[in-house]
Structures are given as C-alpha cells and as structure tokens.
Amino acid sequence: MLKYGNSQQVETMQNFETFAKQEIIGQERVIGFLSSVVDRAGKVRPFNGVEGLVTLTGPPACGKNFAAKLIGRYLEREILILHMGEYAFSDDIGRLVGKDGILEKWITEYPNGIVICEDIDKADHSIQRTLAGIVTDGAPDDIGRYRQSLFLFTFTLGDPAWYEKEFVDSYYENPLLRQGTFYEEIAKIALRDEEGNLVSLFDAQILTVLSEG
C-alpha cells in the first residue's frame, strides 16, 4: 500500500477501505489500490477538462463496474451511468453530447457529478474522441462545464493472458512501470467490423487519455 504524508490522507484511505470492505470480500489488494485512487481524486489534476479520471479493467464479470459505482457512492455524488454499447455508431453522438444530449443536460444539473462510462471500448471511435476531448480540455463551448466532474471508464479485455498471476502481481507491485507496457499492447488490439475490416479497439486519442489518467 502507498504511504501518504499527512494524517488526513491516511484517514481518507482508511475510511474508504472500511466502506469498501463491507461490500467487497477477500480482495484486500484491490481495495488498497482503489483507496489510493480515491485519495488522488481532486488532489492530482492531470487534465484541464475534468477533476479526475479513473480507468478500471478486468475480465468479464469481475466487478469493475460495481467498483466504479462503489467509488461514486463513497464520494456521495450524483452518478450518471452510460452504457457505451448504446453509442456504437457515429450518429449516436448527438444523443450523448448534443444540445439535448443526456451527458450535457445531466452535467449542467450536477456539475460535480460522477460519470461512469461502462464498456468505453464499445463506443464508436468518434465518440471515444469526443469524450477524450472533454476529459483533456472540457466542452468545446465551455471549458469549465466539466471541471468539477469525475469520469470513470471501464472496459473488458478478453485475452486471459492479461489476467495471469505473474502479470497481475507485477502490475500491483509497480503500476506506473507496467501501465506503459499495458497500453502499448492494448493499442495493437483490433477486431473485425461488420464488413470484415480490422478496427482497433480504441481510438488513439482516448487511449492516450486512459494511459495518462
């Protein structure tokens, strides 16, 4: 577990750990890691557009979406859950961030809310780029609109090699070192579209955002 320089930070971690252990059983290492993430929210700002960004990934049905919601409940903020599979085509962008888009309307009402984008890999690349732009620079017409918000992205990797004990252990031991390799390899993943063309899992812009966050 990471060590922190003042008692207030330690207390925050302990409070989250106590909260999380009521709902997550037998995952001490995961809870400790999430605690360090929660502690950074609002204190470390790698982006100009939002308060913070958290990315959670893992195998199918491992609890990453549950963990994202748990963080939101702990921080006691309003939560918007977006199922990104519903935005799989470029013309879905208006429903998300258009004048009457669900995200734009919601963030206006809850400027310090938490936006959970479940399965961000399922969104069309143009929508991935739009969300990446919001994270880094804010809304095009108002750079401060998302400034107080926290974004959480989740996605699934189907290759079981990502979840072998050796890799997972090394990631927890040195996340920053392993993270670079992790995203370099993810950038190579491509799937076939309906026409049989290979399409990368992520748009390059959002991949950069995920790795920096």
Coordinates of N, CA and C in Angstrom, one line a residue:
M1 N 0.8 -1.2 0.0 CA 0.0 0.0 0.0 C 0.9 1.2 0.0
L2 N 0.4 2.3 -0.7 CA 1.1 3.5 -0.7 C 1.1 4.2 0.6
K3 N 2.1 4.9 1.0 CA 2.2 5.7 2.2 C 1.9 7.2 1.8
Y4 N 1.3 7.9 2.7 CA 1.0 9.3 2.5 C 1.5 10.2 3.6
G5 N 1.6 11.5 3.2 CA 2.4 12.4 4.0 C 1.6 13.1 5.1
N6 N 0.3 12.9 5.2 CA -0.4 13.6 6.3 C -1.5 12.7 6.8
S7 N -2.0 12.9 8.0 CA -2.9 12.1 8.6 C -4.3 12.1 7.9
Q8 N -4.6 13.3 7.3 CA -5.9 13.4 6.7 C -6.0 12.5 5.5
Q9 N -4.9 12.3 4.7 CA -4.9 11.4 3.6 C -5.0 10.0 4.1
V10 N -4.3 9.6 5.1 CA -4.4 8.3 5.6 C -5.8 8.0 6.1
E11 N -6.4 9.0 6.8 CA -7.8 8.8 7.3 C -8.7 8.6 6.1
T12 N -8.6 9.3 5.0 CA -9.4 9.1 3.8 C -9.3 7.7 3.3
M13 N -8.1 7.2 3.2 CA -7.9 5.8 2.7 C -8.5 4.8 3.7
Q14 N -8.4 5.0 5.0 CA -8.9 4.1 5.9 C -10.5 4.1 5.9
N15 N -11.0 5.3 5.7 CA -12.5 5.4 5.6 C -13.0 4.7 4.4
F16 N -12.3 4.8 3.2 CA -12.8 4.1 2.0 C -12.6 2.6 2.2
E17 N -11.5 2.2 2.8 CA -11.2 0.8 3.0 C -12.3 0.2 3.8
T18 N -12.7 0.9 4.9 CA -13.8 0.4 5.8 C -15.1 0.3 5.0
F19 N -15.4 1.3 4.2 CA -16.6 1.3 3.4 C -16.6 0.2 2.4
A20 N -15.5 0.0 1.7 CA -15.4 -1.0 0.6 C -15.4 -2.4 1.2
K21 N -14.8 -2.6 2.3 CA -14.8 -4.0 2.8 C -16.2 -4.5 3.2
Q22 N -17.1 -3.6 3.4 CA -18.5 -4.0 3.7 C -19.1 -4.7 2.5
E23 N -18.6 -4.4 1.3 CA -19.2 -4.9 0.0 C -18.3 -5.7 -0.8
I24 N -17.0 -5.6 -0.6 CA -16.0 -6.4 -1.4 C -15.3 -7.3 -0.4
I25 N -15.5 -8.6 -0.7 CA -14.9 -9.5 0.3 C -13.7 -10.2 -0.3
G26 N -12.6 -10.3 0.5 CA -11.5 -11.1 0.1 C -10.6 -10.5 -1.0
Q27 N -10.7 -9.2 -1.2 CA -9.9 -8.5 -2.2 C -9.1 -7.4 -1.6
E28 N -8.3 -7.7 -0.6 CA -7.6 -6.7 0.1 C -6.7 -5.8 -0.8
R29 N -6.0 -6.5 -1.7 CA -5.1 -5.8 -2.6 C -5.9 -4.8 -3.5
V30 N -7.0 -5.3 -4.0 CA -7.8 -4.4 -4.9 C -8.3 -3.2 -4.1
I31 N -8.8 -3.4 -2.9 CA -9.3 -2.4 -2.1 C -8.2 -1.3 -1.7
G32 N -7.0 -1.8 -1.4 CA -5.9 -0.9 -1.2 C -5.6 -0.1 -2.4
F33 N -5.6 -0.7 -3.6 CA -5.4 0.0 -4.8 C -6.4 1.1 -5.1
L34 N -7.7 0.7 -4.9 CA -8.8 1.6 -5.1 C -8.7 2.8 -4.1
S35 N -8.3 2.5 -2.9 CA -8.1 3.6 -1.9 C -7.2 4.6 -2.3
S36 N -6.0 4.2 -2.9 CA -5.1 5.2 -3.4 C -5.6 6.0 -4.5
V37 N -6.5 5.4 -5.4 CA -7.1 6.1 -6.5 C -8.1 7.2 -5.9
V38 N -8.9 6.8 -5.0 CA -9.9 7.7 -4.4 C -9.2 8.8 -3.7
D39 N -8.1 8.6 -3.1 CA -7.3 9.6 -2.4 C -6.8 10.7 -3.3
R40 N -6.5 10.3 -4.6 CA -5.9 11.2 -5.5 C -7.0 12.1 -6.2
A41 N -8.3 11.7 -6.1 CA -9.3 12.4 -6.8 C -9.4 13.8 -6.3
G42 N -9.3 14.8 -7.2 CA -9.4 16.2 -6.8 C -8.1 16.8 -6.3
K43 N -7.1 16.0 -6.0 CA -5.8 16.5 -5.5 C -4.8 16.5 -6.6
V44 N -4.8 15.5 -7.5 CA -3.9 15.4 -8.6 C -4.8 15.6 -9.9
R45 N -4.4 16.7 -10.6 CA -5.3 17.0 -11.8 C -4.4 16.9 -13.1
P46 N -4.4 15.7 -13.7 CA -3.6 15.6 -14.9 C -4.2 16.2 -16.2
F47 N -5.5 16.6 -16.0 CA -6.3 17.2 -17.2 C -6.9 18.5 -16.8
N48 N -7.2 19.3 -17.9 CA -7.8 20.6 -17.7 C -9.3 20.5 -17.7
G49 N -9.9 19.4 -18.3 CA -11.3 19.3 -18.6 C -12.1 18.8 -17.4
V50 N -11.6 17.9 -16.6 CA -12.3 17.2 -15.5 C -11.5 17.2 -14.3
E51 N -12.1 17.0 -13.2 CA -11.4 16.9 -11.9 C -10.5 15.7 -11.8
G52 N -10.9 14.6 -12.4 CA -10.1 13.4 -12.3 C -10.7 12.3 -13.2
L53 N -9.8 11.3 -13.5 CA -10.2 10.2 -14.3 C -9.7 8.9 -13.7
V54 N -10.6 7.9 -13.7 CA -10.3 6.6 -13.2 C -10.6 5.6 -14.2
T55 N -9.7 4.6 -14.5 CA -10.0 3.6 -15.5 C -9.9 2.2 -14.8
L56 N -10.9 1.4 -15.0 CA -10.9 0.1 -14.4 C -11.1 -1.0 -15.5
T57 N -10.3 -2.0 -15.5 CA -10.4 -3.0 -16.5 C -10.2 -4.4 -15.8
G58 N -10.7 -5.4 -16.5 CA -10.5 -6.8 -16.0 C -11.3 -7.7 -16.8
P59 N -11.4 -9.0 -16.5 CA -12.1 -10.0 -17.3 C -13.6 -9.7 -17.1
P60 N -14.4 -10.4 -18.0 CA -15.9 -10.3 -17.8 C -16.4 -10.6 -16.4
A61 N -17.3 -9.8 -16.0 CA -18.0 -10.1 -14.7 C -17.0 -10.2 -13.5
C62 N -16.0 -9.3 -13.5 CA -15.0 -9.3 -12.4 C -15.4 -8.3 -11.3
G63 N -16.3 -7.4 -11.6 CA -16.7 -6.5 -10.6 C -16.2 -5.1 -10.9
K64 N -15.7 -4.8 -12.0 CA -15.1 -3.5 -12.3 C -16.2 -2.4 -12.3
N65 N -17.4 -2.7 -12.9 CA -18.5 -1.7 -13.0 C -19.0 -1.5 -11.6
F66 N -19.1 -2.6 -10.8 CA -19.5 -2.5 -9.4 C -18.6 -1.6 -8.6
A67 N -17.3 -1.8 -8.8 CA -16.3 -1.0 -8.1 C -16.4 0.5 -8.5
A68 N -16.7 0.8 -9.8 CA -16.9 2.2 -10.2 C -18.0 2.8 -9.5
K69 N -19.1 2.1 -9.3 CA -20.3 2.6 -8.6 C -20.0 2.8 -7.1
L70 N -19.2 1.8 -6.6 CA -18.9 1.9 -5.2 C -18.1 3.2 -4.9
I71 N -17.2 3.6 -5.8 CA -16.4 4.8 -5.6 C -17.4 6.0 -5.6
G72 N -18.3 6.0 -6.5 CA -19.3 7.1 -6.6 C -20.1 7.2 -5.3
R73 N -20.6 6.1 -4.8 CA -21.4 6.1 -3.6 C -20.6 6.6 -2.4
Y74 N -19.3 6.2 -2.3 CA -18.4 6.6 -1.2 C -18.2 8.1 -1.3
L75 N -18.1 8.7 -2.4 CA -17.8 10.1 -2.6 C -19.1 10.9 -2.4
E76 N -20.3 10.2 -2.4 CA -21.6 10.8 -2.2 C -21.9 11.9 -3.2
R77 N -21.7 11.5 -4.4 CA -22.0 12.4 -5.5 C -23.1 11.8 -6.4
E78 N -23.8 12.6 -7.2 CA -24.7 12.1 -8.1 C -23.9 11.3 -9.2
I79 N -24.5 10.2 -9.7 CA -23.9 9.3 -10.6 C -24.7 9.2 -11.9
L80 N -24.0 9.3 -13.0 CA -24.6 9.0 -14.3 C -23.9 7.8 -14.9
I81 N -24.7 6.8 -15.2 CA -24.1 5.6 -15.8 C -24.5 5.5 -17.3
L82 N -23.4 5.5 -18.1 CA -23.6 5.4 -19.5 C -23.1 4.1 -20.0
H83 N -24.0 3.3 -20.7 CA -23.6 2.1 -21.3 C -23.2 2.3 -22.7
M84 N -21.9 2.3 -22.9 CA -21.3 2.8 -24.1 C -21.6 2.0 -25.4
G85 N -22.1 0.8 -25.1 CA -22.6 -0.1 -26.3 C -23.8 0.6 -26.9
E86 N -24.5 1.5 -26.3 CA -25.6 2.2 -26.9 C -25.1 3.3 -27.8
Y87 N -23.8 3.6 -27.8 CA -23.3 4.6 -28.6 C -22.2 4.1 -29.6
A88 N -22.6 3.0 -30.3 CA -21.7 2.3 -31.1 C -21.6 2.8 -32.5
F89 N -22.3 3.9 -32.9 CA -22.3 4.5 -34.2 C -22.0 6.0 -34.1
S90 N -21.4 6.5 -35.1 CA -21.0 7.9 -35.1 C -22.2 8.9 -34.9
D91 N -23.3 8.5 -35.5 CA -24.5 9.4 -35.4 C -25.2 9.3 -34.1
D92 N -24.7 8.5 -33.1 CA -25.2 8.5 -31.8 C -24.7 9.6 -30.9
I93 N -23.7 10.4 -31.5 CA -23.0 11.4 -30.7 C -24.0 12.5 -30.2
G94 N -25.0 12.8 -31.0 CA -26.0 13.8 -30.7 C -26.8 13.5 -29.4
R95 N -27.1 12.2 -29.3 CA -27.8 11.7 -28.1 C -27.0 11.8 -26.8
L96 N -25.7 11.9 -27.0 CA -24.8 12.0 -25.9 C -24.4 13.4 -25.5
V97 N -23.9 14.1 -26.5 CA -23.3 15.5 -26.2 C -23.9 16.5 -27.1
G98 N -25.0 16.2 -27.7 CA -25.7 17.3 -28.5 C -26.4 18.3 -27.6
K99 N -27.1 19.2 -28.2 CA -27.7 20.3 -27.4 C -28.6 19.7 -26.3
D100 N -29.3 18.6 -26.7 CA -30.2 18.0 -25.7 C -29.7 16.6 -25.3
G101 N -28.4 16.4 -25.5 CA -27.7 15.1 -25.2 C -27.8 14.8 -23.7
I102 N -27.8 13.5 -23.4 CA -28.0 13.1 -22.0 C -26.9 13.6 -21.1
L103 N -25.6 13.5 -21.6 CA -24.5 13.9 -20.8 C -24.5 15.4 -20.6
E104 N -24.7 16.2 -21.6 CA -24.7 17.7 -21.5 C -25.8 18.2 -20.5
K105 N -27.0 17.6 -20.6 CA -28.1 18.0 -19.8 C -27.8 17.7 -18.3
W106 N -27.2 16.4 -18.1 CA -27.0 16.0 -16.8 C -25.9 16.8 -16.1
I107 N -24.8 17.0 -16.8 CA -23.7 17.7 -16.2 C -24.1 19.2 -15.8
T108 N -25.0 19.7 -16.6 CA -25.5 21.1 -16.2 C -26.2 21.1 -14.9
E109 N -26.9 20.0 -14.6 CA -27.7 19.9 -13.4 C -26.8 19.4 -12.2
Y110 N -25.8 18.6 -12.5 CA -24.9 18.1 -11.5 C -23.4 18.3 -11.9
P111 N -23.0 19.5 -11.8 CA -21.6 19.8 -12.3 C -20.5 19.1 -11.6
N112 N -20.7 18.6 -10.4 CA -19.6 17.9 -9.7 C -19.9 16.4 -9.6
G113 N -20.8 15.9 -10.5 CA -21.2 14.5 -10.5 C -20.1 13.6 -11.0
I114 N -20.4 12.3 -10.9 CA -19.5 11.3 -11.4 C -20.2 10.6 -12.6
V115 N -19.4 10.6 -13.7 CA -19.9 10.0 -15.0 C -19.2 8.6 -15.1
I116 N -19.9 7.5 -15.2 CA -19.3 6.2 -15.3 C -19.7 5.8 -16.8
C117 N -18.6 5.6 -17.6 CA -18.8 5.1 -19.0 C -18.4 3.7 -19.0
E118 N -19.4 2.8 -18.9 CA -19.2 1.4 -18.9 C -18.9 0.9 -20.3
D119 N -17.9 0.1 -20.4 CA -17.5 -0.5 -21.7 C -17.2 0.5 -22.7
I120 N -16.3 1.4 -22.4 CA -15.9 2.5 -23.3 C -15.4 2.0 -24.6
D121 N -14.8 0.8 -24.6 CA -14.3 0.2 -25.9 C -15.4 -0.1 -26.9
K122 N -16.7 -0.1 -26.5 CA -17.8 -0.4 -27.4 C -18.3 0.8 -28.1
A123 N -17.9 2.0 -27.6 CA -18.3 3.2 -28.3 C -17.6 3.4 -29.6
D124 N -18.3 4.1 -30.5 CA -17.7 4.5 -31.8 C -16.5 5.3 -31.6
H125 N -15.5 5.2 -32.4 CA -14.2 5.9 -32.2 C -14.5 7.5 -32.2
S126 N -15.4 8.0 -32.9 CA -15.7 9.4 -32.9 C -16.2 9.8 -31.5
I127 N -17.0 9.0 -30.9 CA -17.5 9.3 -29.6 C -16.4 9.1 -28.5
Q128 N -15.5 8.1 -28.7 CA -14.4 8.0 -27.8 C -13.5 9.3 -27.9
R129 N -13.3 9.8 -29.1 CA -12.5 11.0 -29.2 C -13.2 12.2 -28.6
T130 N -14.5 12.3 -28.7 CA -15.2 13.4 -28.1 C -15.1 13.3 -26.6
L131 N -15.2 12.2 -26.0 CA -15.1 12.0 -24.5 C -13.6 12.3 -24.1
A132 N -12.7 11.9 -24.9 CA -11.3 12.2 -24.6 C -11.1 13.7 -24.6
G133 N -11.7 14.4 -25.5 CA -11.6 15.9 -25.6 C -12.2 16.5 -24.4
I134 N -13.3 16.0 -23.9 CA -13.9 16.6 -22.7 C -13.0 16.4 -21.5
V135 N -12.4 15.2 -21.4 CA -11.5 15.0 -20.3 C -10.3 15.9 -20.3
T136 N -9.7 16.1 -21.5 CA -8.5 16.9 -21.5 C -8.7 18.4 -21.6
D137 N -9.8 18.8 -22.2 CA -10.0 20.2 -22.5 C -11.4 20.8 -22.1
G138 N -12.3 20.0 -21.7 CA -13.6 20.4 -21.4 C -14.5 20.5 -22.6
A139 N -15.7 21.0 -22.4 CA -16.7 21.1 -23.6 C -16.2 22.2 -24.5
P140 N -16.4 22.0 -25.8 CA -15.9 23.0 -26.8 C -16.4 24.4 -26.6
D141 N -17.6 24.5 -26.1 CA -18.2 25.8 -25.9 C -18.1 26.4 -24.5
D142 N -17.6 25.6 -23.6 CA -17.4 26.0 -22.2 C -16.4 25.1 -21.5
I143 N -15.2 25.5 -21.4 CA -14.1 24.6 -20.9 C -14.3 24.3 -19.4
G144 N -15.1 25.1 -18.8 CA -15.3 24.8 -17.3 C -16.5 24.0 -17.0
R145 N -17.3 23.6 -18.0 CA -18.5 22.8 -17.7 C -18.3 21.5 -16.9
Y146 N -17.2 20.8 -17.3 CA -17.0 19.5 -16.6 C -15.8 19.6 -15.6
R147 N -15.4 20.8 -15.3 CA -14.2 21.0 -14.4 C -14.3 20.3 -13.1
Q148 N -15.5 20.2 -12.5 CA -15.7 19.6 -11.2 C -16.1 18.1 -11.2
S149 N -16.2 17.6 -12.4 CA -16.7 16.2 -12.5 C -15.6 15.2 -12.5
L150 N -16.0 14.0 -12.1 CA -15.1 12.8 -12.1 C -15.6 11.8 -13.1
F151 N -14.7 11.4 -14.0 CA -15.0 10.4 -15.0 C -14.4 9.0 -14.6
L152 N -15.2 8.0 -14.8 CA -14.7 6.6 -14.6 C -15.0 5.8 -15.9
F153 N -14.0 5.2 -16.4 CA -14.1 4.4 -17.6 C -13.9 3.0 -17.3
T154 N -14.7 2.1 -17.8 CA -14.4 0.6 -17.6 C -14.4 0.0 -19.0
F155 N -13.6 -1.1 -19.1 CA -13.6 -1.9 -20.3 C -13.1 -3.3 -20.0
T156 N -13.4 -4.3 -20.9 CA -13.0 -5.7 -20.7 C -12.0 -6.1 -21.7
L157 N -11.1 -6.9 -21.3 CA -10.1 -7.5 -22.2 C -10.3 -9.0 -22.2
G158 N -10.6 -9.6 -23.3 CA -11.0 -11.0 -23.4 C -9.8 -12.0 -23.3
D159 N -8.6 -11.5 -23.7 CA -7.5 -12.4 -23.7 C -7.1 -12.8 -22.2
P160 N -7.2 -14.0 -21.9 CA -6.8 -14.4 -20.5 C -5.4 -14.2 -20.1
A161 N -4.5 -13.9 -21.1 CA -3.1 -13.7 -20.7 C -3.0 -12.4 -19.9
W162 N -3.9 -11.5 -20.0 CA -3.8 -10.2 -19.2 C -4.1 -10.5 -17.8
Y163 N -4.7 -11.6 -17.4 CA -5.1 -11.9 -16.0 C -4.3 -13.0 -15.4
E164 N -3.2 -13.4 -16.1 CA -2.3 -14.3 -15.4 C -1.7 -13.7 -14.2
K165 N -1.4 -14.6 -13.2 CA -1.0 -14.1 -11.9 C 0.3 -13.3 -12.0
E166 N 1.2 -13.7 -12.8 CA 2.5 -13.0 -12.9 C 2.3 -11.6 -13.3
F167 N 1.5 -11.4 -14.3 CA 1.3 -10.0 -14.8 C 0.5 -9.2 -13.8
V168 N -0.5 -9.7 -13.2 CA -1.3 -9.0 -12.2 C -0.4 -8.6 -11.0
D169 N 0.4 -9.6 -10.5 CA 1.3 -9.3 -9.4 C 2.2 -8.1 -9.7
S170 N 2.8 -8.2 -10.9 CA 3.8 -7.2 -11.3 C 3.1 -5.8 -11.5
Y171 N 1.9 -5.8 -11.9 CA 1.1 -4.6 -12.0 C 0.9 -3.9 -10.7
Y172 N 0.5 -4.7 -9.7 CA 0.2 -4.1 -8.4 C 1.5 -3.7 -7.7
E173 N 2.6 -4.4 -8.0 CA 3.9 -4.0 -7.4 C 4.5 -2.7 -7.9
N174 N 4.2 -2.5 -9.2 CA 4.8 -1.3 -9.9 C 3.8 -0.8 -11.0
P175 N 2.7 -0.2 -10.6 CA 1.7 0.2 -11.6 C 2.2 1.1 -12.7
L176 N 3.0 2.1 -12.3 CA 3.4 3.1 -13.3 C 4.3 2.4 -14.4
L177 N 5.2 1.5 -13.9 CA 6.1 0.8 -14.9 C 5.3 -0.1 -15.8
R178 N 4.3 -0.9 -15.3 CA 3.6 -1.8 -16.1 C 2.5 -1.1 -16.9
Q179 N 2.1 0.0 -16.5 CA 1.0 0.7 -17.2 C 1.4 1.0 -18.6
G180 N 2.6 1.5 -18.8 CA 3.1 1.9 -20.1 C 3.1 0.7 -21.1
T181 N 3.6 -0.4 -20.6 CA 3.5 -1.7 -21.5 C 2.1 -2.1 -21.7
F182 N 1.3 -2.0 -20.7 CA -0.1 -2.4 -20.8 C -0.8 -1.7 -22.0
Y183 N -0.7 -0.4 -22.0 CA -1.4 0.4 -23.0 C -0.7 0.3 -24.4
E184 N 0.5 0.1 -24.4 CA 1.2 -0.2 -25.7 C 0.7 -1.4 -26.3
E185 N 0.4 -2.5 -25.6 CA -0.1 -3.7 -26.1 C -1.6 -3.6 -26.5
I186 N -2.3 -2.8 -25.7 CA -3.8 -2.6 -26.0 C -3.9 -1.9 -27.3
A187 N -3.0 -1.0 -27.6 CA -3.1 -0.2 -28.8 C -3.0 -1.2 -30.1
K188 N -2.5 -2.4 -29.9 CA -2.3 -3.3 -31.0 C -3.6 -4.2 -31.2
I189 N -4.5 -4.1 -30.3 CA -5.7 -5.0 -30.4 C -6.7 -4.4 -31.4
A190 N -7.1 -5.3 -32.3 CA -8.0 -4.9 -33.4 C -9.1 -6.0 -33.5
L191 N -10.3 -5.6 -33.9 CA -11.4 -6.5 -34.1 C -12.0 -6.3 -35.5
R192 N -12.6 -7.3 -36.0 CA -13.2 -7.1 -37.3 C -14.6 -6.5 -37.2
D193 N -14.9 -5.5 -38.1 CA -16.2 -4.9 -38.1 C -17.2 -5.7 -39.0
E194 N -18.4 -5.2 -39.2 CA -19.4 -5.9 -39.9 C -19.0 -6.2 -41.4
E195 N -18.1 -5.4 -41.9 CA -17.6 -5.6 -43.3 C -16.3 -6.4 -43.4
G196 N -15.8 -6.9 -42.2 CA -14.7 -7.7 -42.2 C -13.3 -6.9 -42.1
N197 N -13.4 -5.6 -41.9 CA -12.2 -4.8 -41.8 C -11.7 -4.8 -40.3
L198 N -10.4 -4.8 -40.2 CA -9.8 -4.8 -38.8 C -9.9 -3.3 -38.3
V199 N -10.5 -3.2 -37.1 CA -10.6 -1.9 -36.5 C -10.0 -1.9 -35.1
S200 N -9.1 -1.0 -34.7 CA -8.5 -1.0 -33.4 C -9.6 -0.9 -32.3
L201 N -9.3 -1.5 -31.2 CA -10.2 -1.4 -30.1 C -10.5 0.0 -29.6
F202 N -9.4 0.8 -29.6 CA -9.6 2.2 -29.1 C -9.1 3.2 -30.1
D203 N -9.7 4.3 -30.1 CA -9.2 5.5 -30.8 C -7.9 5.9 -30.1
A204 N -6.9 6.3 -30.9 CA -5.6 6.7 -30.3 C -5.7 7.8 -29.3
Q205 N -6.6 8.8 -29.5 CA -6.7 9.9 -28.5 C -7.2 9.4 -27.2
I206 N -8.2 8.6 -27.2 CA -8.7 8.2 -25.8 C -7.8 7.2 -25.2
L207 N -7.0 6.5 -26.0 CA -6.0 5.6 -25.4 C -4.9 6.4 -24.7
T208 N -4.6 7.5 -25.3 CA -3.6 8.4 -24.6 C -4.2 8.9 -23.3
V209 N -5.5 9.3 -23.3 CA -6.1 9.8 -22.1 C -6.2 8.7 -21.0
L210 N -6.5 7.5 -21.4 CA -6.6 6.4 -20.4 C -5.2 6.2 -19.8
S211 N -4.2 6.2 -20.6 CA -2.8 5.9 -20.1 C -2.3 7.0 -19.2
E212 N -2.7 8.3 -19.5 CA -2.2 9.4 -18.7 C -3.0 9.5 -17.4
G213 N -4.3 9.1 -17.5 CA -5.1 9.2 -16.3 C -4.8 8.2 -15.2

